[in-house]
Amino acid sequence: MLRTISHVRAPLRSLPQTLTYLPQSSLSSNPNHFTFKLPIDPLHSSPSNPSFPSFSILTAPFSHSAPRQRHEDAHAEEFNRDPSSPPKLFVVQRRLRPDTLLQAKLNEALNLANSLEEQRDGYFDTELCDKELPPHVVVQNPEARSPHADTYFGPGTVETVKCHLNALESKGGVDAVFVNAILTGIQQRNLERDWGKPVLDRVGLIIEIFNAHAFTKEAKLQAELAALMYKKTRLVRVRGPSGRYTFGATGEAEVVSARGRGSGGRGFISGAGEPELQLQRRRILERRNQLLSEIQGVRRTRALQRAARKRHGGSHGQGMTTVAVVGYTNAGKSTLVSALSESDLYSDDRLFATVDPKLRSVILPSGRKVLLSDTVGFIADLPVQLVEAFHATLEEVVEADLLVHVIDSSAPNLDEQRETVLKVLEQIGVSEEKLQNMIEVWNKIDLQEEEMGADEYPDDGEDDEVNNCSGAEDDDMASKRLSEEQVDDYDNDIVSELSSEDLEKSMDDQQGDYSDGRLSSGNGQETLDDQGGGWESLDDQRSELPKDRRSVKEVSYPQPQSVPHAKTSAIMGVGLQELLELIDEKLKTHTVVERSSFDRKWRPPRGEEAGVAVED
Ligand SMILES: Nc1nc2c(ncn2[C@@H]2O[C@H](COP(=O)(O)OP(=O)(O)OP(=O)(O)O)[C@@H](O)[C@H]2O)c(=O)[nH]1
Ligand SMILES: [Mg+2]
């Protein structure tokens, strides 16, 4: 048990004195040995189903060093992911103020990078604490002024990172660079070219993790859907090895020409590549429709199961009540559900350890039997599309009778984490009544808050690295000039409140054409806007929500002090009884509302049958 506790804080404690940390050992010398089980490349047809495109993962980030032929003949290219040797990522974190925020974000970024690992039979081969911290660097924050349209970072930072990558080569190299920010397709492609490595942005990495951790068919379908929609926004015009211009998101290709050309961008005449872009889009949409249709089938089955549970009721004759356990990723949800139900749900320090929702039954002090639902965790800057793709899973939360919000009380940025969770709940359509009725669990109280003084925080080491890397000085100097800126049995029973038309609409909004060439940084903001942007976080997209859901925005969240809460250490079994009593109490006052819905026979939500739209 003690060992597990130390795991939790491992990334913080073991941060080196310099933020530029190069692992000394266990670096792979073969950056190209990952193979992806999940085919997500719409450009190629599946060997198992030649009439249908198969999909190699996302932008196939680890395929970079294996030049792709023209897409027609690149069919055979398949990448496997070796669970025993996960990809090595170099983490680029932008500088944030205050230091505590930077520390929290860097810690999360390192944890994300180390979380990308395939499961074997639902388990990981290694303990997270046994893993080396990924190499990383803190760089000037482009958001402090305005991000460069072409590369996000300024040229000095790009050069600095390149120097780090060169230095790492002699130590075995890395497989890809993880930029802990949301990049546009153009920025991603340009950085890949400058750094000679695949680049994953925050959204890309989170989707990769979802894919790697998904276990059930349902979770896999949803992860693939998320990957697909992400990929759609990454299509840029490229020149393949044959010299022919094409559209794609993968392979070693050169970014060419100016923005908009061939992408149907505003103010530009469509180029010769347009039909090809359309072809790729169509293939993506076909695959999306098939995925939506399969997800729809799963949802229908889950809805029936759920309705049956509600009808037949629990041991006391009442309908089986569901309590959804929600919270930021790694807050301890699975550990808590396990402790309460005396089961052994998988918990792990890796982020998004749980992607497949699970239900466990527990008897409350009153004798009432309820189901606890452990579900996927949330994270800051989660793009709205990702939430939508996981809608089927998150329906469990929307449909729950009561929400229990688990908060990691030892997290330095717990307020931000709390806010993030509340926003996502609002986004997925949880009613104001349920938000107001929510219970909070302040978990991990066994972890003493370690107040770290400023000098205990690691220096980012940029100065040191700058000395070793000519051309990097500019950024470093610029960063100093900048003003401080102010970021079992019941598994997977799913019912929907939002129709899949909502999902469709949201996905359709993400047409996300990107211009096809390296952009001039001189164009700045205007150019970024024109290219349709990358995936946006929930905040950015809120105004795009349907009206009925937008209104939820006005909800004033309950303040922490006014929220009924229990303090727990899930891992030590502390505070569990108090929590069960609190849940009991809440449900007693909630029973009348439940009754009417229990008696109601389940019918498919209106319009569900027509939910899987066919693209025009
Ligand atoms: N010290 C301490 N560690 C805890 C406590 N609860 C959970 N943990 C640890 O925190 C880590 C994450 O726990 P999980 O239960 O997997 O967290 P989760 O919220 O389900 O995470 P995701 O499924 O990834 O969203 C694991 O290493 C747990 O052992 C606690 O009360 N105290
Ligand atoms: Mg979990």
XYZ file of C-alpha atoms and ligand atoms in Angstrom:
649
model
C 0.000 0.000 0.000
C 2.787 2.363 0.883
C 4.331 1.575 -2.409
C 1.210 2.643 -4.224
C 1.099 5.917 -2.375
C 4.586 6.715 -3.449
C 3.521 6.035 -7.007
C 1.068 8.814 -6.881
C 3.603 11.440 -6.158
C 6.394 9.922 -8.103
C 6.389 12.370 -10.969
C 6.483 15.362 -8.659
C 9.100 14.048 -6.322
C 11.362 12.767 -8.958
C 11.428 15.893 -11.034
C 15.046 16.700 -11.647
C 16.645 19.976 -10.776
C 16.523 20.927 -14.370
C 13.392 20.607 -16.370
C 15.422 19.298 -19.213
C 15.621 15.713 -18.283
C 17.273 13.174 -20.441
C 16.785 9.573 -19.481
C 20.016 7.768 -19.080
C 18.869 4.349 -19.941
C 16.254 2.210 -21.564
C 15.893 4.350 -24.620
C 14.999 2.434 -27.665
C 17.428 2.542 -30.494
C 14.744 1.469 -32.842
C 12.228 4.242 -33.150
C 10.240 2.445 -35.737
C 9.102 -0.714 -34.107
C 5.671 0.287 -32.986
C 2.784 -1.322 -34.611
C -0.748 -0.186 -34.293
C -3.407 -2.745 -33.791
C -6.123 -0.278 -34.542
C -6.368 0.522 -38.193
C -7.588 4.079 -38.662
C -6.362 5.258 -41.990
C -9.193 5.989 -44.340
C -6.841 6.000 -47.236
C -6.529 2.281 -47.402
C -8.965 -0.519 -47.577
C -9.027 -3.099 -44.886
C -7.543 -6.479 -45.656
C -10.458 -8.062 -43.829
C -12.970 -6.001 -45.704
C -11.548 -4.728 -48.957
C -14.643 -2.767 -49.758
C -14.171 -0.718 -46.690
C -11.345 1.551 -45.782
C -9.155 0.471 -42.933
C -7.737 3.087 -40.636
C -4.208 3.328 -39.397
C -3.980 5.403 -36.299
C -4.429 9.157 -36.432
C -1.564 10.847 -38.085
C 0.385 7.640 -37.611
C 2.861 9.628 -35.525
C 5.340 6.855 -35.175
C 5.347 6.122 -38.813
C 7.316 9.189 -39.648
C 10.604 7.525 -40.165
C 9.045 4.997 -42.461
C 8.367 6.980 -45.615
C 4.945 6.344 -46.974
C 4.500 5.629 -50.602
C 1.617 7.123 -52.431
C -1.434 6.145 -50.558
C -2.637 3.659 -53.111
C 0.436 1.512 -52.714
C 1.000 2.165 -49.065
C -1.746 -0.272 -48.285
C 0.569 -2.824 -46.791
C 2.028 -0.389 -44.319
C 0.962 -1.474 -40.891
C 2.299 -0.489 -37.578
C 2.150 -2.616 -34.548
C 2.293 -1.389 -31.061
C 4.509 -3.440 -28.870
C 3.147 -3.422 -25.306
C 6.549 -4.316 -23.949
C 8.176 -1.280 -25.499
C 5.989 1.821 -25.471
C 6.947 4.847 -27.558
C 9.453 7.330 -26.162
C 8.162 10.853 -26.278
C 9.970 14.144 -25.849
C 7.686 16.555 -24.011
C 7.518 20.242 -24.879
C 5.711 22.286 -22.241
C 5.069 25.994 -22.592
C 6.054 28.167 -19.695
C 3.176 29.137 -17.405
C 2.884 31.353 -14.403
C 2.739 30.963 -11.511
C 5.229 28.189 -10.987
C 2.682 26.015 -9.248
C 0.546 26.016 -12.378
C 3.550 25.221 -14.534
C 4.475 22.409 -12.200
C 0.979 20.951 -12.317
C 0.777 21.177 -16.101
C 4.245 19.778 -16.629
C 3.519 16.966 -14.247
C 0.341 16.175 -16.149
C 2.156 16.342 -19.495
C 4.831 13.906 -18.281
C 2.165 11.627 -16.936
C 0.282 11.780 -20.227
C 3.454 10.932 -22.126
C 4.116 7.963 -19.871
C 0.489 6.838 -20.062
C 0.712 5.969 -23.740
C 1.097 2.274 -23.448
C -0.830 -0.678 -24.736
C -2.533 -2.898 -22.247
C -2.065 -6.608 -22.320
C -5.249 -8.378 -21.226
C -6.354 -5.258 -19.424
C -3.107 -4.723 -17.547
C 0.128 -2.899 -18.122
C 3.453 -4.623 -17.995
C 5.188 -2.002 -15.921
C 4.353 0.128 -12.909
C 4.256 3.749 -13.869
C 6.597 4.627 -11.024
C 9.217 2.310 -12.482
C 9.279 4.261 -15.697
C 11.818 6.930 -16.433
C 10.457 10.438 -16.624
C 10.232 11.364 -20.283
C 12.794 13.876 -21.521
C 11.242 17.300 -21.591
C 11.803 21.014 -21.918
C 9.910 24.102 -20.854
C 9.836 26.761 -23.541
C 8.502 30.233 -24.012
C 4.730 30.379 -24.080
C 3.545 31.408 -27.549
C 0.096 32.185 -26.164
C 1.613 35.046 -24.204
C 1.788 37.028 -27.411
C 0.229 35.342 -30.365
C 1.201 31.892 -31.526
C 2.965 31.655 -34.857
C 0.506 30.559 -37.495
C 2.958 28.240 -39.147
C 4.799 26.595 -36.294
C 2.977 27.705 -33.124
C 6.318 28.372 -31.463
C 8.749 31.068 -32.500
C 11.816 30.141 -34.535
C 14.092 30.245 -31.478
C 11.975 27.711 -29.636
C 11.752 25.494 -32.686
C 15.530 25.550 -32.857
C 15.903 24.872 -29.133
C 13.727 21.790 -29.365
C 15.643 20.630 -32.405
C 18.876 20.916 -30.397
C 17.412 18.798 -27.643
C 16.310 16.193 -30.128
C 19.770 16.119 -31.670
C 21.304 15.712 -28.219
C 18.945 12.841 -27.506
C 19.922 11.016 -30.667
C 23.197 9.948 -29.129
C 21.243 8.500 -26.208
C 18.933 6.409 -28.291
C 16.611 9.077 -29.582
C 12.893 9.475 -29.138
C 10.017 8.280 -31.264
C 7.948 11.431 -31.292
C 7.555 14.888 -29.796
C 4.583 15.648 -27.589
C 3.637 19.322 -27.604
C 1.330 19.941 -24.670
C -0.907 22.368 -26.565
C -3.531 22.167 -29.268
C -1.931 22.582 -32.691
C -3.462 23.080 -36.095
C -2.730 20.554 -38.822
C -0.394 23.011 -40.488
C 1.547 23.713 -37.326
C 1.851 20.035 -36.608
C 3.087 19.271 -40.085
C 5.586 22.126 -40.125
C 6.983 21.141 -36.746
C 7.312 17.559 -37.929
C 9.333 18.759 -40.843
C 11.526 21.020 -38.717
C 12.162 18.447 -36.043
C 12.300 15.383 -38.241
C 10.021 13.571 -35.820
C 6.322 12.849 -35.618
C 4.557 15.441 -33.509
C 1.621 14.731 -31.252
C -0.386 17.563 -29.826
C -2.470 17.275 -26.668
C -5.577 16.082 -28.434
C -3.654 13.604 -30.537
C -1.934 12.086 -27.537
C -5.120 11.814 -25.499
C -6.821 10.043 -28.393
C -3.822 7.728 -28.714
C -4.101 6.924 -25.021
C -7.820 6.257 -25.342
C -7.085 3.936 -28.218
C -4.339 2.160 -26.337
C -6.396 1.713 -23.168
C -9.738 0.859 -24.752
C -10.635 -2.704 -23.966
C -14.249 -3.326 -24.831
C -15.626 -3.166 -28.328
C -17.679 -0.149 -27.397
C -14.716 1.826 -26.092
C -12.695 0.880 -29.120
C -15.429 2.088 -31.437
C -15.625 5.401 -29.649
C -11.883 5.854 -29.589
C -11.717 5.142 -33.273
C -14.466 7.641 -33.924
C -12.569 10.299 -31.987
C -9.408 9.468 -33.903
C -11.221 9.648 -37.170
C -12.706 13.047 -36.568
C -9.382 14.324 -35.397
C -7.748 12.973 -38.470
C -10.249 14.746 -40.639
C -8.968 18.044 -39.357
C -5.392 17.054 -40.140
C -5.755 16.633 -43.865
C -3.283 18.947 -45.495
C -1.955 19.180 -48.990
C 1.327 17.404 -49.237
C 3.774 16.229 -51.829
C 4.349 12.532 -51.742
C 7.666 10.802 -52.462
C 6.670 10.414 -56.072
C 6.500 14.184 -56.315
C 2.782 14.111 -56.816
C 0.654 16.463 -54.783
C -1.957 14.851 -52.682
C -3.916 15.267 -49.512
C -3.111 13.302 -46.482
C -2.295 13.297 -42.856
C 0.381 10.690 -42.787
C 3.685 9.781 -44.240
C 6.827 11.622 -45.012
C 5.625 14.346 -47.235
C 6.421 17.915 -47.868
C 4.052 20.711 -47.079
C 3.668 22.778 -50.174
C 2.048 25.886 -51.516
C 0.039 28.552 -49.822
C -2.963 28.272 -47.627
C -6.338 27.467 -48.997
C -5.283 26.281 -52.379
C -6.976 23.065 -53.196
C -8.771 22.950 -49.908
C -11.679 25.030 -50.993
C -10.498 27.738 -48.631
C -12.082 31.125 -48.700
C -10.833 33.483 -51.365
C -8.842 30.902 -53.231
C -9.605 29.019 -56.353
C -9.763 25.332 -55.736
C -6.719 23.516 -56.976
C -6.264 20.282 -58.758
C -6.063 18.368 -55.489
C -9.579 19.105 -54.466
C -11.220 15.929 -55.748
C -8.620 13.926 -53.861
C -9.341 15.798 -50.679
C -13.008 15.167 -51.215
C -12.320 11.516 -51.814
C -10.456 11.222 -48.561
C -13.160 13.120 -46.744
C -15.784 10.853 -48.192
C -13.903 7.793 -47.020
C -13.618 9.255 -43.557
C -17.307 10.049 -43.533
C -18.202 6.557 -44.724
C -16.185 5.053 -41.930
C -17.670 7.498 -39.464
C -21.169 6.543 -40.499
C -20.354 2.893 -40.048
C -18.888 3.582 -36.610
C -21.882 5.665 -35.601
C -24.160 2.907 -36.724
C -22.257 0.329 -34.659
C -22.189 2.610 -31.629
C -25.888 3.166 -32.053
C -26.451 -0.573 -31.885
C -24.481 -0.825 -28.656
C -26.395 2.070 -27.186
C -29.710 0.480 -27.986
C -28.698 -2.739 -26.265
C -27.455 -0.838 -23.237
C -30.633 1.162 -23.058
C -32.666 -2.040 -22.977
C -30.488 -3.488 -20.223
C -30.791 -0.341 -18.236
C -34.529 -0.199 -18.596
C -34.741 -3.816 -17.418
C -32.720 -2.980 -14.319
C -34.916 -0.043 -13.541
C -38.061 -2.130 -13.961
C -37.012 -5.135 -11.959
C -35.480 -3.055 -9.230
C -33.094 -3.760 -6.428
C -33.360 -5.984 -3.414
C -35.831 -3.628 -1.736
C -38.288 -3.526 -4.568
C -37.283 -0.097 -5.720
C -35.674 0.525 -9.090
C -31.982 0.062 -9.131
C -30.449 3.448 -8.499
C -27.255 4.397 -10.270
C -24.647 6.648 -8.733
C -22.080 7.876 -11.242
C -18.592 8.475 -9.917
C -17.048 11.246 -11.959
C -13.909 13.328 -11.725
C -10.642 14.424 -13.181
C -8.459 11.656 -14.498
C -6.336 10.020 -11.795
C -8.457 11.467 -8.965
C -8.990 7.975 -7.588
C -12.455 7.092 -8.936
C -11.741 3.442 -9.661
C -9.918 2.987 -6.359
C -12.876 4.510 -4.536
C -15.486 2.404 -6.356
C -13.408 -0.687 -5.635
C -13.083 0.198 -1.963
C -16.795 0.913 -1.574
C -17.928 -2.191 -3.401
C -15.114 -4.431 -2.204
C -14.244 -5.243 -5.769
C -11.050 -4.787 -7.663
C -11.500 -2.404 -10.505
C -8.341 -1.590 -12.314
C -6.651 1.513 -10.961
C -3.375 2.915 -12.064
C -1.376 6.087 -11.970
C -1.518 6.272 -15.728
C -3.970 8.848 -16.954
C -7.137 7.448 -18.471
C -6.601 4.079 -16.887
C -10.353 3.666 -17.168
C -11.827 4.074 -20.614
C -14.471 1.385 -20.332
C -17.206 2.257 -17.840
C -17.927 -0.295 -15.122
C -20.800 -0.771 -12.707
C -20.474 -2.262 -9.269
C -23.196 -2.800 -6.679
C -22.936 -1.589 -3.126
C -25.250 -1.772 -0.100
C -25.835 1.555 1.623
C -26.165 1.820 5.433
C -29.974 1.860 5.052
C -29.780 -1.506 3.304
C -30.567 -0.012 -0.055
C -28.661 -1.484 -2.951
C -27.282 0.908 -5.532
C -24.997 0.677 -8.517
C -21.821 2.683 -8.616
C -20.691 3.615 -12.074
C -16.986 4.145 -12.612
C -16.340 5.986 -15.808
C -13.732 7.712 -17.934
C -11.973 10.642 -16.289
C -11.956 14.168 -17.606
C -9.027 16.432 -18.347
C -8.498 20.126 -18.981
C -8.530 21.381 -22.558
C -10.473 18.369 -23.679
C -11.800 19.177 -27.127
C -15.521 19.096 -27.390
C -15.300 16.573 -30.227
C -13.624 14.104 -27.950
C -16.381 14.425 -25.422
C -18.937 13.908 -28.157
C -17.188 10.821 -29.482
C -17.393 9.315 -25.998
C -20.995 10.272 -25.712
C -22.219 6.700 -25.462
C -19.974 6.101 -22.470
C -20.827 9.399 -20.875
C -24.536 8.717 -21.150
C -24.095 6.648 -18.038
C -23.264 9.836 -16.220
C -26.128 11.798 -17.717
C -28.604 9.071 -16.794
C -27.341 8.494 -13.277
C -29.607 9.295 -10.351
C -26.823 10.931 -8.395
C -23.324 12.158 -9.171
C -20.352 11.748 -6.881
C -17.485 14.007 -7.889
C -14.104 12.662 -6.789
C -11.444 15.325 -6.360
C -7.766 14.684 -5.782
C -7.306 16.945 -2.776
C -3.534 16.765 -3.152
C -3.537 18.204 -6.673
C -1.885 21.614 -6.755
C -4.446 22.822 -9.297
C -7.494 21.172 -7.790
C -9.684 24.233 -8.367
C -8.955 24.083 -12.060
C -9.582 20.345 -12.085
C -12.866 20.830 -10.304
C -13.932 23.510 -12.740
C -12.958 21.337 -15.709
C -15.118 18.467 -14.499
C -18.101 20.726 -13.908
C -17.755 22.164 -17.383
C -17.614 18.762 -19.024
C -20.656 17.616 -17.055
C -22.498 20.653 -18.233
C -21.342 20.008 -21.775
C -22.608 16.447 -21.903
C -26.031 17.570 -20.796
C -26.163 16.841 -17.060
C -29.126 18.759 -15.694
C -28.686 21.732 -13.432
C -30.637 19.882 -10.765
C -28.120 17.041 -10.789
C -25.197 19.419 -10.714
C -26.663 21.166 -7.716
C -27.410 17.863 -6.040
C -23.912 16.486 -6.498
C -21.749 15.123 -3.692
C -18.046 15.851 -3.610
C -15.397 13.461 -2.373
C -12.133 15.021 -1.339
C -9.920 12.034 -1.921
C -6.268 11.283 -1.189
C -6.353 13.021 2.162
C -3.509 10.747 3.203
C -1.222 12.735 1.004
C 0.125 15.666 2.880
C 0.143 18.805 0.852
C 3.767 19.338 0.083
C 4.273 23.034 -0.036
C 7.198 23.457 -2.317
C 9.113 26.681 -2.161
C 10.065 28.358 -5.390
C 13.646 27.182 -5.203
C 12.479 23.631 -4.783
C 10.896 23.807 -8.178
C 13.136 22.609 -10.858
C 14.668 25.143 -13.112
C 13.641 24.581 -16.666
C 17.225 24.373 -17.734
C 16.550 26.360 -20.823
C 19.583 28.534 -20.224
C 21.834 25.531 -20.071
C 20.393 24.111 -23.205
C 20.496 27.429 -24.976
C 24.234 27.565 -24.416
C 24.542 24.265 -26.141
C 22.255 25.183 -28.988
C 23.151 28.085 -31.166
C 20.216 30.030 -32.433
C 18.109 29.316 -29.409
C 19.010 32.469 -27.549
C 16.318 34.601 -29.099
C 13.503 32.717 -27.584
C 15.082 32.512 -24.237
C 15.701 36.214 -24.161
C 12.237 36.884 -25.402
C 10.782 34.750 -22.668
C 12.611 36.825 -20.102
C 11.238 40.009 -21.578
C 7.702 38.800 -21.538
C 5.438 40.053 -18.873
C 4.008 37.422 -16.602
C 0.946 35.903 -18.148
C -1.995 35.031 -16.530
C -5.026 27.713 -17.836
C -18.814 -7.352 -13.975
C -22.025 -7.799 -14.583
C -23.488 -4.589 -15.301
C -20.699 -3.184 -17.356
C -21.436 -0.517 -19.867
C -25.110 -0.039 -19.450
C -25.728 3.009 -21.536
C -28.766 5.158 -22.223
C -28.894 8.360 -24.197
C -30.313 11.765 -23.578
C -28.762 13.376 -26.599
C -29.638 11.900 -29.935
C -26.976 10.829 -32.308
C -28.149 13.679 -34.492
C -26.454 15.907 -31.960
C -23.367 13.865 -32.389
C -23.662 14.051 -36.136
C -24.125 17.758 -36.075
C -21.191 18.294 -33.841
C -19.026 16.160 -36.064
C -20.246 17.921 -39.164
C -19.248 21.205 -37.659
C -15.741 19.906 -37.702
C -15.158 20.038 -41.392
C -11.914 21.667 -40.433
C -10.275 22.276 -43.767
C -6.762 23.290 -43.379
C -4.707 25.164 -45.801
C -2.157 23.110 -47.498
C 1.115 24.827 -47.104
C 3.487 26.326 -44.648
C 2.022 29.622 -43.610
C 3.859 32.810 -43.301
C 4.112 33.780 -39.684
C 3.526 37.351 -40.755
C -0.113 36.587 -41.305
C -0.541 35.882 -37.661
C -3.984 35.668 -36.254
C -5.820 36.325 -39.455
C -4.310 33.272 -41.064
C -5.066 31.073 -38.126
C -8.670 32.073 -38.205
C -8.931 31.529 -41.897
C -7.702 28.016 -41.782
C -10.545 26.919 -39.638
C -8.464 26.360 -36.554
C -7.593 23.175 -34.810
C -9.614 21.337 -32.236
C -10.808 23.717 -29.658
C -11.292 23.238 -26.011
C -14.726 23.225 -24.438
C -14.519 26.857 -23.517
C -13.771 27.920 -27.045
C -16.658 25.969 -28.435
C -19.276 26.772 -25.916
C -20.874 29.435 -28.044
C -21.296 26.845 -30.814
C -23.464 24.615 -28.686
C -27.108 24.068 -29.516
C -29.262 26.581 -27.729
C -30.806 24.160 -25.299
C -27.413 23.053 -24.096
C -25.922 26.506 -24.187
C -28.416 27.664 -21.642
C -26.861 25.295 -19.122
C -23.856 27.544 -19.289
C -25.649 29.987 -17.057
C -25.555 27.443 -14.255
C -23.745 28.805 -11.279
C -21.683 25.990 -9.914
C -22.050 25.185 -6.264
C -19.133 26.527 -4.313
C -16.859 23.945 -2.701
C -17.810 24.978 0.816
C -21.525 24.618 0.148
C -21.266 21.208 -1.512
C -21.948 18.211 0.700
C -18.671 16.390 0.812
C -16.825 13.505 2.379
C -13.087 13.348 2.932
C -11.611 10.033 1.970
C -8.496 8.121 1.393
C -9.744 5.488 -0.991
C -6.490 3.656 -0.783
C -6.455 3.515 3.013
C -10.202 2.907 3.316
C -10.719 6.110 5.285
C -14.005 8.030 5.177
C -15.887 5.387 3.221
C -18.676 4.890 5.751
C -19.316 8.625 5.920
C -19.502 8.746 2.170
C -22.005 5.884 1.999
C -24.159 7.646 4.589
C -24.029 10.825 2.581
C -25.114 8.998 -0.563
C -27.906 7.316 1.384
C -29.143 10.605 2.694
C -29.088 12.230 -0.730
C -30.974 9.379 -2.333
C -33.685 9.388 0.335
C -34.613 12.923 -0.614
C -34.399 11.960 -4.247
C -36.645 8.893 -4.292
C -39.877 10.620 -5.286
C -38.341 11.994 -8.443
C -37.057 8.565 -9.345
C -40.353 6.754 -8.996
C -42.028 8.167 -12.042
C -39.181 7.254 -14.317
C -38.939 3.730 -12.912
C -42.540 3.048 -13.724
C -42.149 4.321 -17.230
C -41.551 1.716 -19.874
C -38.434 2.335 -21.850
C -38.907 3.503 -25.383
C -36.155 4.382 -27.798
C -35.580 8.123 -27.660
C -37.432 9.947 -30.401
C -35.462 10.203 -33.598
C -32.985 7.578 -32.521
C -33.790 5.370 -35.437
C -32.919 8.145 -37.776
C -29.854 8.942 -35.749
C -27.215 7.683 -38.093
C -27.262 10.204 -40.807
C -25.846 9.590 -44.199
C -23.591 12.275 -45.478
C -24.844 14.131 -48.476
N -2.332 8.234 -1.855
C -3.479 7.903 -2.413
N -3.494 7.411 -3.640
C -4.681 7.109 -4.190
C -5.895 7.279 -3.488
N -6.904 6.897 -4.297
C -6.332 6.490 -5.456
N -4.995 6.616 -5.388
C -4.012 6.311 -6.426
O -4.206 7.230 -7.489
C -3.935 6.596 -8.728
C -5.134 6.755 -9.633
O -6.186 6.023 -9.095
P -7.390 5.528 -9.995
O -8.395 4.913 -9.086
O -6.921 4.726 -11.147
O -7.889 6.942 -10.528
P -9.047 7.219 -11.580
O -9.711 8.476 -11.159
O -9.914 6.021 -11.738
O -8.178 7.498 -12.880
P -8.606 7.327 -14.433
O -9.346 6.047 -14.607
O -7.298 7.319 -15.104
O -9.414 8.517 -14.773
C -3.620 5.122 -8.431
O -2.234 4.979 -8.401
C -4.206 4.924 -7.029
O -3.491 3.961 -6.286
C -5.833 7.796 -2.152
O -6.812 7.986 -1.458
N -4.593 8.088 -1.688
Mg -10.265 4.826 -13.297
